[in-house]
Coordinates of C-alpha atoms and ligand atoms in Angstrom, one line a residue:
Chain A
M12 CA 11.8 14.4 39.5
T13 CA 15.3 13.4 40.5
P14 CA 15.9 10.2 42.3
A15 CA 17.8 10.7 45.5
F16 CA 20.3 7.9 44.8
P17 CA 22.5 7.3 41.8
F18 CA 21.6 4.3 39.6
D19 CA 24.3 1.6 39.0
L20 CA 23.6 2.0 35.3
L21 CA 21.8 4.7 33.3
I22 CA 21.1 3.9 29.7
V23 CA 20.3 6.6 27.2
G24 CA 18.1 5.1 24.5
A25 CA 15.3 2.5 24.7
G26 CA 16.0 0.9 21.4
P27 CA 16.9 -2.7 20.9
A28 CA 20.4 -2.1 22.3
G29 CA 19.4 -0.1 25.4
L30 CA 16.5 -2.4 26.3
S31 CA 18.5 -5.6 25.8
A32 CA 21.3 -4.1 28.0
A33 CA 18.8 -3.2 30.6
V34 CA 17.3 -6.7 30.9
E35 CA 20.7 -8.2 31.1
A36 CA 22.2 -5.8 33.6
A37 CA 19.1 -5.9 35.9
S38 CA 19.0 -9.7 35.9
R39 CA 22.6 -9.6 37.1
G40 CA 21.6 -7.4 40.0
L41 CA 22.3 -3.8 38.9
C42 CA 19.9 -1.0 39.6
V43 CA 19.1 0.2 36.1
A44 CA 17.2 3.2 34.6
V45 CA 16.6 3.9 30.9
V46 CA 15.7 7.3 29.5
D47 CA 14.5 8.0 26.0
E48 CA 13.1 11.1 24.3
F49 CA 10.6 9.3 22.1
P50 CA 7.1 9.1 23.6
E51 CA 7.2 5.2 23.8
P52 CA 10.2 2.8 24.3
G53 CA 11.4 0.6 21.5
G54 CA 13.5 2.8 19.4
R55 CA 13.6 2.5 15.6
M56 CA 12.6 -1.2 16.1
L57 CA 9.1 0.0 16.6
G58 CA 8.6 0.8 12.9
Q59 CA 10.5 -2.2 11.5
F60 CA 9.1 -5.3 9.9
H61 CA 10.5 -7.6 7.2
E62 CA 9.8 -10.9 5.6
E63 CA 12.0 -13.8 6.9
K64 CA 11.7 -17.3 5.8
G65 CA 8.1 -16.9 4.9
H66 CA 6.9 -15.0 8.0
W67 CA 7.1 -11.4 9.1
W68 CA 9.6 -10.4 11.7
V69 CA 7.9 -7.6 13.6
G70 CA 10.1 -5.3 15.6
R71 CA 7.3 -4.0 17.8
Q72 CA 6.7 -7.5 19.1
V73 CA 10.3 -7.9 20.0
A74 CA 10.2 -4.5 21.8
E75 CA 7.2 -5.7 23.8
Q76 CA 9.0 -8.8 24.9
L77 CA 11.9 -6.8 26.1
L78 CA 9.6 -4.3 27.9
D79 CA 7.9 -7.0 29.8
K80 CA 11.2 -8.4 31.0
C81 CA 12.2 -4.9 32.0
S82 CA 9.0 -4.4 34.1
A83 CA 9.4 -7.8 35.8
L84 CA 12.9 -6.8 36.7
G85 CA 12.1 -3.4 38.0
V86 CA 13.9 -1.4 35.4
K87 CA 12.9 2.2 35.5
I88 CA 12.0 3.5 32.0
R89 CA 11.4 7.2 31.4
C90 CA 10.1 8.3 28.0
G91 CA 9.7 11.8 26.6
V92 CA 12.9 12.8 28.3
S93 CA 15.8 14.2 26.3
V94 CA 19.3 14.0 27.5
H95 CA 21.1 17.3 26.8
S96 CA 24.5 16.9 28.6
I97 CA 26.6 14.5 30.4
L98 CA 29.3 15.4 33.0
R99 CA 31.5 13.4 35.3
S100 CA 31.4 14.6 38.8
G101 CA 33.8 12.5 41.1
A102 CA 32.9 8.9 40.9
E103 CA 29.5 9.6 39.2
W104 CA 27.9 10.8 36.0
V105 CA 25.4 13.6 36.1
L106 CA 23.1 13.8 33.1
K107 CA 21.1 16.9 32.4
T108 CA 17.7 16.1 30.9
S109 CA 14.6 18.0 29.9
E110 CA 13.2 16.9 33.2
G111 CA 15.9 17.6 35.7
S112 CA 19.2 15.8 36.2
M113 CA 20.0 12.1 36.8
Q114 CA 23.0 10.5 38.4
A115 CA 24.6 7.2 37.7
R116 CA 27.8 5.3 38.4
N117 CA 27.9 3.9 34.9
V118 CA 26.3 5.2 31.6
L119 CA 25.6 3.2 28.5
L120 CA 25.0 5.4 25.4
A121 CA 22.6 3.5 23.1
T122 CA 21.4 6.5 21.1
G123 CA 21.2 4.8 17.8
S124 CA 21.6 6.4 14.4
A125 CA 20.3 9.4 12.4
E126 CA 19.7 9.9 8.7
I127 CA 22.0 11.6 6.2
P128 CA 20.1 14.1 4.0
H129 CA 20.6 14.6 0.3
P130 CA 19.8 18.3 -0.2
L131 CA 18.4 19.2 -3.6
P132 CA 16.4 22.2 -4.9
G133 CA 13.0 22.2 -3.1
W134 CA 13.9 19.9 -0.4
T135 CA 12.7 22.2 2.4
L136 CA 9.1 22.1 1.0
P137 CA 6.5 20.4 3.4
G138 CA 6.1 16.9 2.3
V139 CA 9.7 16.2 1.8
M140 CA 10.9 13.9 4.6
S141 CA 13.6 11.4 5.3
I142 CA 12.8 7.9 4.4
G143 CA 12.7 6.9 8.2
A144 CA 10.2 9.6 8.8
A145 CA 7.8 8.0 6.2
Q146 CA 8.4 4.7 8.1
V147 CA 7.6 6.1 11.5
M148 CA 4.5 7.9 10.3
A149 CA 3.1 4.9 8.7
N150 CA 4.3 1.9 10.9
V151 CA 4.5 3.6 14.4
H152 CA 1.8 6.3 14.2
Y153 CA -0.4 4.7 11.5
V154 CA -0.8 7.8 9.4
K155 CA 0.2 7.6 5.7
P156 CA 3.0 10.1 4.7
G157 CA 1.1 10.8 1.6
R158 CA -0.9 9.2 -1.2
R159 CA 1.8 8.9 -3.8
G160 CA 5.5 9.4 -3.1
L161 CA 8.9 9.2 -4.7
I162 CA 12.0 7.7 -3.0
I163 CA 15.3 9.5 -3.7
G164 CA 18.3 7.4 -2.8
V165 CA 19.2 3.8 -3.4
N166 CA 20.2 1.7 -0.4
V167 CA 18.9 -1.1 1.9
L168 CA 16.7 1.2 3.9
A169 CA 15.1 2.7 0.8
M170 CA 14.2 -0.7 -0.6
A171 CA 13.0 -2.1 2.8
I172 CA 10.8 1.0 3.5
S173 CA 9.4 1.4 0.0
R174 CA 8.1 -2.2 0.4
E175 CA 6.6 -1.4 3.8
L176 CA 4.9 1.7 2.5
S177 CA 3.6 -0.1 -0.6
V178 CA 2.0 -2.9 1.4
S179 CA 0.3 -0.3 3.6
G180 CA -1.4 1.1 0.5
V181 CA 0.9 4.0 -0.2
S182 CA 1.6 4.3 -3.9
I183 CA 5.3 4.6 -4.8
A184 CA 6.2 6.2 -8.0
G185 CA 9.7 4.8 -8.0
I186 CA 13.0 4.8 -6.3
V187 CA 15.5 7.1 -8.2
L188 CA 19.0 8.4 -7.7
P189 CA 19.8 11.7 -5.9
G190 CA 22.1 12.9 -8.7
I191 CA 25.7 13.8 -8.3
G192 CA 26.3 16.9 -6.5
P193 CA 28.8 18.5 -4.1
I194 CA 27.1 16.7 -1.1
T195 CA 26.1 13.3 -2.6
G196 CA 29.3 12.4 -4.4
K197 CA 30.0 9.4 -6.6
E198 CA 27.8 6.9 -4.8
A199 CA 24.9 8.7 -6.5
S200 CA 26.0 7.4 -9.9
P201 CA 24.2 4.4 -11.5
K202 CA 27.5 2.4 -11.4
E203 CA 28.2 2.9 -7.8
S204 CA 24.6 2.2 -6.8
L205 CA 24.5 -0.9 -8.7
K206 CA 27.8 -2.0 -7.1
E207 CA 26.5 -1.4 -3.7
L208 CA 23.3 -3.4 -4.3
M209 CA 25.2 -6.2 -5.8
G210 CA 27.7 -6.3 -2.9
L211 CA 24.7 -7.0 -0.8
A212 CA 23.3 -9.7 -3.0
H213 CA 25.3 -12.5 -1.3
L214 CA 23.3 -12.0 1.7
A215 CA 20.3 -14.1 0.4
P216 CA 18.2 -15.8 1.7
S217 CA 16.6 -12.5 2.8
P218 CA 14.2 -11.5 0.1
L219 CA 15.4 -7.9 0.7
M220 CA 18.9 -8.9 -0.3
R221 CA 17.9 -10.9 -3.3
I222 CA 17.1 -7.5 -4.8
G223 CA 20.8 -7.1 -5.4
G224 CA 20.9 -10.5 -7.1
K225 CA 17.7 -9.7 -9.1
A226 CA 19.1 -6.5 -10.3
A227 CA 22.3 -8.3 -11.3
N228 CA 20.4 -10.9 -13.2
A229 CA 18.2 -8.4 -14.9
L230 CA 21.1 -6.4 -15.9
G231 CA 24.0 -8.7 -16.7
M232 CA 27.5 -8.5 -15.4
A233 CA 28.9 -5.8 -13.1
G234 CA 31.4 -3.2 -14.2
F235 CA 30.3 -2.5 -17.8
V236 CA 26.7 -3.0 -16.9
S237 CA 25.3 0.4 -16.0
R238 CA 25.2 1.4 -19.6
F239 CA 22.6 -1.3 -20.1
I240 CA 20.3 -0.5 -17.3
P241 CA 16.9 0.1 -18.9
R242 CA 15.7 3.6 -18.6
S243 CA 12.3 2.5 -17.4
G244 CA 14.0 0.8 -14.5
I245 CA 13.4 -2.6 -13.1
K246 CA 10.6 -3.7 -10.9
I247 CA 11.2 -4.9 -7.4
W248 CA 8.0 -6.0 -5.6
D249 CA 6.2 -3.8 -8.2
I250 CA 8.2 -0.7 -7.2
P251 CA 10.2 0.7 -10.1
L252 CA 13.9 0.9 -9.2
R253 CA 15.2 3.5 -11.7
L254 CA 18.9 3.4 -11.7
R255 CA 19.2 5.5 -14.7
T256 CA 17.0 8.3 -13.3
V257 CA 17.9 11.2 -11.1
A258 CA 15.7 13.7 -9.2
V259 CA 16.6 17.2 -10.4
S260 CA 14.3 19.3 -8.2
I261 CA 11.3 19.1 -6.0
N262 CA 8.5 21.5 -7.0
G263 CA 5.5 23.0 -5.4
R264 CA 4.2 26.3 -3.9
S265 CA 3.5 25.6 -0.3
Q266 CA 4.0 21.8 -0.4
V267 CA 5.3 19.0 -2.7
Q268 CA 3.4 18.8 -6.0
S269 CA 5.9 17.1 -8.3
V270 CA 9.5 16.1 -8.9
T271 CA 11.5 16.8 -12.0
L272 CA 13.3 13.7 -13.1
A273 CA 15.9 13.3 -15.7
D274 CA 17.8 10.3 -17.2
V275 CA 21.5 9.9 -16.7
N276 CA 24.3 8.0 -18.5
G277 CA 26.3 5.4 -16.6
E278 CA 28.5 7.9 -15.0
G279 CA 25.7 10.0 -13.8
A280 CA 25.6 12.9 -16.3
V281 CA 22.1 14.1 -17.3
I282 CA 21.0 13.3 -20.8
P283 CA 19.8 16.6 -22.4
G284 CA 16.2 16.8 -23.2
S285 CA 15.3 13.9 -20.8
Q286 CA 13.7 16.0 -18.1
R287 CA 10.0 15.4 -17.2
E288 CA 7.7 15.9 -14.1
E289 CA 6.3 13.2 -11.9
L290 CA 3.3 14.1 -9.8
V291 CA 3.6 13.1 -6.1
D292 CA 2.5 14.5 -2.8
F293 CA 5.5 13.5 -0.8
V294 CA 9.1 12.7 -1.3
A295 CA 11.3 10.5 1.0
I296 CA 15.0 11.1 0.9
A297 CA 17.2 8.0 1.7
G298 CA 20.7 9.2 2.3
G299 CA 21.8 6.4 4.7
L300 CA 22.5 6.4 8.4
Y301 CA 25.3 7.6 10.6
P302 CA 25.9 7.0 14.4
L303 CA 24.2 9.5 16.6
A304 CA 27.1 10.1 19.0
E305 CA 27.1 13.6 20.3
L306 CA 26.7 12.7 23.9
A307 CA 29.9 10.5 23.7
S308 CA 31.6 13.6 22.5
V309 CA 30.3 15.8 25.2
A310 CA 31.4 13.1 27.7
G311 CA 35.0 13.5 26.4
C312 CA 35.2 10.2 24.4
P313 CA 37.5 10.4 21.4
F314 CA 36.3 9.3 17.9
V315 CA 37.7 7.4 15.0
Y316 CA 36.4 7.7 11.4
A317 CA 35.2 4.4 9.8
E318 CA 33.3 4.7 6.6
E319 CA 31.9 1.2 6.6
L320 CA 30.4 1.8 10.1
G321 CA 28.7 5.0 9.0
G322 CA 31.1 7.7 9.9
H323 CA 32.6 9.0 13.2
V324 CA 32.4 6.3 15.8
P325 CA 33.2 6.8 19.6
V326 CA 36.4 4.8 20.4
H327 CA 35.5 1.6 22.2
D328 CA 36.8 -1.9 22.6
E329 CA 35.1 -5.1 21.5
Q330 CA 33.5 -5.4 24.9
M331 CA 31.8 -2.0 24.3
R332 CA 34.0 0.0 26.8
T333 CA 35.0 3.4 25.9
P334 CA 38.3 4.9 27.1
V335 CA 36.3 7.1 29.4
E336 CA 35.8 5.6 32.8
G337 CA 32.3 4.3 33.5
L338 CA 31.1 5.2 29.9
Y339 CA 29.9 2.4 27.5
V340 CA 28.3 2.2 24.1
A341 CA 26.1 -0.3 22.3
G342 CA 24.0 -0.5 19.2
N343 CA 24.1 1.8 16.2
I344 CA 26.1 4.5 17.9
T345 CA 29.0 2.0 17.4
G346 CA 28.2 1.6 13.6
I347 CA 25.2 1.0 11.5
E348 CA 23.8 -2.6 11.7
S349 CA 20.4 -4.2 12.2
A350 CA 18.3 -4.5 15.3
L351 CA 19.4 -8.0 16.2
V352 CA 23.1 -7.0 16.3
A353 CA 22.2 -4.1 18.4
M354 CA 20.4 -6.4 20.8
A355 CA 23.4 -8.7 21.0
Q356 CA 25.7 -5.7 21.6
G357 CA 23.4 -4.6 24.4
R358 CA 23.7 -7.9 26.1
L359 CA 27.5 -7.7 25.6
A360 CA 27.8 -4.3 27.1
A361 CA 25.7 -5.4 30.2
A362 CA 28.0 -8.3 30.8
T363 CA 31.1 -6.0 30.5
I364 CA 29.6 -3.5 32.9
S365 CA 28.5 -6.1 35.4
G366 CA 32.2 -7.6 35.2
D367 CA 33.7 -4.1 35.8
T368 CA 31.4 -3.5 38.7
G369 CA 32.6 -6.8 40.2
L370 CA 29.2 -8.5 39.9
L371 CA 30.4 -11.5 37.8
G372 CA 32.9 -12.7 40.1
Q373 CA 35.5 -15.2 38.7
H374 CA 33.5 -16.0 35.7
H375 CA 33.8 -12.6 34.4
D376 CA 36.1 -13.3 31.5
Q377 CA 34.2 -16.2 30.3
E378 CA 30.8 -14.5 30.3
V379 CA 32.0 -11.6 28.4
Q380 CA 33.9 -13.7 26.0
E381 CA 30.7 -15.7 25.3
A382 CA 28.7 -12.5 24.8
M383 CA 31.4 -11.2 22.4
Q384 CA 31.1 -14.5 20.4
D385 CA 27.4 -14.1 20.3
V386 CA 27.6 -10.6 18.7
R387 CA 29.9 -12.1 16.0
R388 CA 27.5 -15.1 15.4
V389 CA 24.4 -12.7 15.1
R390 CA 26.3 -10.4 12.8
A391 CA 27.3 -13.3 10.5
S392 CA 23.7 -14.5 10.2
A393 CA 22.2 -11.1 9.9
L394 CA 19.6 -10.8 7.1
I395 CA 20.0 -7.1 6.8
Q396 CA 23.4 -5.6 6.4
F397 CA 23.8 -2.0 5.6
R398 CA 27.3 -2.3 4.1
P399 CA 29.2 -5.4 2.9
G400 CA 32.2 -6.4 4.9
I401 CA 31.1 -5.2 8.4
Q402 CA 33.0 -7.7 10.5
E403 CA 36.3 -7.0 8.7
A404 CA 35.6 -3.3 9.2
R405 CA 34.8 -3.8 12.9
D406 CA 38.1 -5.9 13.3
Q407 CA 40.0 -3.0 11.8
F408 CA 38.3 -0.5 14.0
Y409 CA 39.0 -2.4 17.2
R410 CA 42.7 -2.6 16.1
K411 CA 42.7 1.3 15.7
C412 CA 41.0 1.9 18.9
G413 CA 43.3 -0.6 20.8
R414 CA 45.9 2.3 21.2
F415 CA 43.5 4.5 23.1
Q416 CA 42.3 1.6 25.2
R417 CA 45.8 0.6 26.2
E418 CA 46.8 4.1 27.1
K419 CA 43.7 4.9 29.1
N420 CA 42.6 1.6 30.8
G421 CA 45.5 -0.7 30.5
I422 CA 43.5 -3.2 28.4
K423 CA 45.4 -5.4 26.1
E424 CA 44.9 -4.8 22.4
E425 CA 42.8 -7.4 20.6
G426 CA 44.1 -9.4 17.8
Chain B
M9 CA -3.7 12.1 4.9
D10 CA -5.4 8.7 5.5
R11 CA -4.9 6.9 8.8
I12 CA -4.0 3.2 8.5
E13 CA -6.8 1.6 10.5
N14 CA -5.8 -2.0 10.1
H15 CA -2.2 -2.6 9.0
P16 CA -1.8 -5.5 6.7
I17 CA 1.2 -6.8 8.6
L18 CA 1.0 -5.1 12.0
G19 CA -2.7 -5.4 12.5
P20 CA -4.7 -2.7 14.3
R21 CA -3.1 -0.5 16.8
K22 CA -2.9 -2.4 20.1
S23 CA -3.9 0.2 22.6
K24 CA -7.0 2.1 21.5
R25 CA -6.5 5.9 21.6
E26 CA -9.1 8.3 22.6
P27 CA -10.3 11.0 20.1
V28 CA -9.6 14.6 21.5
D29 CA -10.1 18.1 20.1
F30 CA -7.4 20.6 19.6
T31 CA -6.8 23.9 17.8
F32 CA -4.2 24.7 15.2
N33 CA -3.7 28.4 14.3
G34 CA -7.2 28.9 16.0
E35 CA -8.9 26.3 13.9
K36 CA -10.5 23.4 15.5
W37 CA -9.4 19.8 14.7
A38 CA -9.7 16.3 16.1
G39 CA -6.8 13.9 16.7
L40 CA -5.9 10.9 18.9
K41 CA -4.8 11.5 22.5
G42 CA -1.1 10.6 22.9
E43 CA -0.1 10.6 19.3
P44 CA 2.6 13.1 18.3
I45 CA 1.2 16.5 17.3
A46 CA 2.9 16.2 13.8
A47 CA 1.0 12.9 13.3
A48 CA -2.4 14.4 14.3
L49 CA -1.8 17.3 11.9
L50 CA -0.6 15.1 9.0
A51 CA -3.8 13.0 9.5
V52 CA -5.9 16.0 8.9
G53 CA -3.8 17.1 5.9
I54 CA -1.7 19.8 7.5
R55 CA 1.9 19.6 6.5
T56 CA 3.1 23.2 7.2
L57 CA 4.2 23.3 10.8
R58 CA 6.2 26.6 10.8
R59 CA 7.4 29.5 8.7
H60 CA 11.2 29.8 8.4
E61 CA 12.2 32.4 11.0
E62 CA 13.8 34.6 8.3
S63 CA 12.4 33.8 4.9
G64 CA 8.9 33.0 5.9
S65 CA 9.1 29.9 3.7
P66 CA 6.8 27.0 4.8
R67 CA 8.4 24.0 6.6
G68 CA 7.1 20.6 7.7
L69 CA 8.4 17.5 9.5
Y70 CA 11.6 16.0 8.2
C71 CA 12.9 13.2 10.3
S72 CA 9.9 12.4 12.6
I73 CA 12.1 11.2 15.5
G74 CA 13.4 14.4 17.1
H75 CA 16.7 14.8 15.3
C76 CA 16.3 17.7 12.8
M77 CA 14.3 20.3 14.7
E78 CA 12.4 21.2 11.5
C79 CA 9.0 20.5 13.2
R80 CA 9.2 23.1 15.9
L81 CA 6.0 24.9 16.7
N82 CA 4.2 26.5 19.7
V83 CA 1.9 24.8 22.2
Q84 CA 0.2 27.3 24.7
G85 CA 1.7 26.6 28.2
K86 CA 4.7 24.7 26.8
G87 CA 6.4 27.1 24.5
T88 CA 8.3 25.8 21.5
V89 CA 8.2 22.1 21.1
R90 CA 9.2 19.4 18.5
A91 CA 5.7 18.4 17.0
C92 CA 7.1 14.9 16.1
L93 CA 7.9 14.0 19.8
T94 CA 5.2 15.9 21.8
P95 CA 2.0 13.9 22.5
L96 CA -1.3 15.4 21.7
E97 CA -3.5 16.3 24.6
A98 CA -7.2 17.2 24.7
G99 CA -7.8 20.9 24.2
M100 CA -4.2 21.8 23.2
C101 CA -3.8 25.3 21.6
I102 CA -1.1 24.8 19.0
S103 CA 0.2 27.4 16.6
E104 CA 2.7 27.2 13.8
G105 CA 6.3 28.4 14.3
E106 CA 6.4 32.0 13.2
R107 CA 8.5 34.2 11.1
L108 CA 10.4 36.6 13.3
P109 CA 10.8 40.3 12.8
N110 CA 13.9 41.1 10.8
E111 CA 15.3 43.3 13.6
I112 CA 15.9 40.2 15.6
T113 CA 17.7 38.1 13.0
G114 CA 19.5 41.2 11.9
R115 CA 20.0 39.8 8.3
R116 CA 18.3 40.7 5.2
L117 CA 17.1 38.0 2.8
P118 CA 16.4 38.7 -0.8
Ligands
LIG26 C1 14.8 6.3 10.8 C2 15.5 5.0 10.9 C3 14.8 3.8 10.4 C4 15.5 2.5 10.5 N1 14.8 1.5 9.8 C5 15.4 0.3 9.8 C6 14.8 -0.9 9.2 O1 13.7 -0.8 8.6 N2 15.5 -2.0 9.3 C7 16.6 -2.2 9.9 O2 17.2 -3.2 10.0 N3 17.3 -1.1 10.5 C8 16.6 0.1 10.5 N4 17.2 1.1 11.1 C9 18.6 0.9 11.7 C10 18.3 1.0 13.2 O3 19.1 1.9 13.7 C11 18.6 -0.4 13.9 O4 17.9 -1.4 13.3 C12 18.3 -0.5 15.4 O5 17.1 0.0 15.7 C13 19.4 0.3 16.2 O6 19.1 0.0 17.6 P1 19.8 1.0 18.7 O7 19.2 0.4 20.0 O8 21.2 1.1 18.5 O9 19.1 2.5 18.4 P2 17.7 2.9 18.1 O10 16.7 1.9 17.8 O11 17.7 4.1 17.1 O12 17.3 3.6 19.6 C14 17.9 4.7 20.1 C15 17.0 5.4 21.0 O13 17.7 6.4 21.6 C16 16.9 7.6 21.9 N5 17.8 8.8 22.0 C17 18.8 9.2 21.1 N6 19.4 10.3 21.6 C18 18.8 10.6 22.8 C19 18.9 11.6 23.8 N7 19.9 12.6 23.6 N8 18.0 11.7 24.8 C20 17.1 10.7 25.0 N9 16.9 9.6 24.1 C21 17.7 9.6 23.0 C22 16.1 7.6 20.6 O14 14.9 8.3 20.8 C23 15.8 6.2 20.4 O15 14.6 5.7 20.7 C24 16.7 2.5 11.1 C25 17.3 3.6 11.6 C26 16.7 4.8 11.6 C27 17.4 6.0 12.2
LIG27 S1 10.7 16.2 12.4 FE1 12.8 16.2 12.9 S2 12.7 16.9 15.0 FE2 10.6 16.7 14.5

């Protein structure tokens, strides 16, 4: 079914960024449609919940509030529709989807992020999944990923989701390191993992972030510390965090039956004779997130590599505008951050698009500036940060992108 | 695998889903209408969704959100679909993704 007229704004991705942008743009008078390939709208927010000042923040509830607003404003949301391609034709974008093509004057890519795998022997066995898959199965579809699982990879997502699984009654044998290999690199060593956790510790009061602090307290000072990490690990919410243990291989005939573990020294080298088997029926690999940005590339948008943001990021300015006319980005496609930041970015993108379309009149600049400040405010108070120093990394990124923006759009470089 | 009937934090599922029958590789199973095929199969303990086209080794879901294509299998009338994104319907005939004849892939595996 192809609508006869082009939309003012077509949003790819019904996650926190896309839905927030839809509400904001529609309330300013734009005709907005959202497409998403997942069977229900809400994006990765659907499976998220975390403890915040004594109560639980539940992503699904936030998504439902946004969806109510969308339907009141007449935003058209199509789920179960994948966007394969995006082409500029005259003054319009044509998007090829699994259900025909759609046209729009402006496109906002809010496609979120994807997970980085940590391949290791046996990782193709049924029962091995990404940590996010375990989260989606348990929290979105209400099916346990298994009875007893092992988490491979130490990062914020691994900690958060282990806790979620464990409160749902899934037994977690532990969180271990992936081991240093050609793909994982040095971040898989006990020292680097500990550094990363401690770098996040200042983000208290989130209980999630106090893990870093707790790890540090339990272990003493950073730097020379990894030597002293107890081999048995330290318990975080009753889940053993084993920073001196690596997964060597995943074993099983037709599905996961066990994982071979080994102890390592501070630099990550396996201690001979320390290998043993842990019986589990599923394994979740937590390799971190990267921006899901293929469509931006297909649309002709240049990229800049920014490690702190999670990898290759489509060039865009702080107002969420790419150098490609009529193409905007918001949410995790611009760098890995939490859902609340994605929502603020969505509102900002909508303000920018409304301004560029001439809908904001003379207050254009002021409204966009306010939305920009809001993103910074939300970021500064975010309870979950995937990497330390995110605002500095953003500022650096915008400076790098300034050159593209000036050349293409005649926009003045920020800062 | 067990279903979570009443999630300790999220509560019970808001919209009740109707139980439906389907077949997988010719065998009859029950699942919930509208849940992804991969979730329905996991709930009855089936993890193997396909055989690798060349090696024939078993594969299951990996990302659960449509990114990795590891969960591809066949649904009668729809062809090859991603099991993690495709909602279960009453009476669906589902079969695992198959190993292909070697002449097609043209390569030899040990
Ligand atoms: C598996 C996973 C688990 C996560 N868990 C947490 C967590 O527990 N806590 C936390 O703070 N953060 C988590 N995150 C980070 C998460 O990305 C942000 O919290 C937030 O959801 C980002 O919002 P977004 O709107 O940018 O993208 P998303 O919420 O990812 O939404 C993007 C949407 O775009 C759709 N989409 C993508 N490509 C296409 C296409 N080509 N065609 C159609 N639709 C498309 C997707 O189906 C998805 O619904 C997780 C991320 C992932 C990938
Ligand atoms: S499990 Fe990755 S696409 Fe379905």
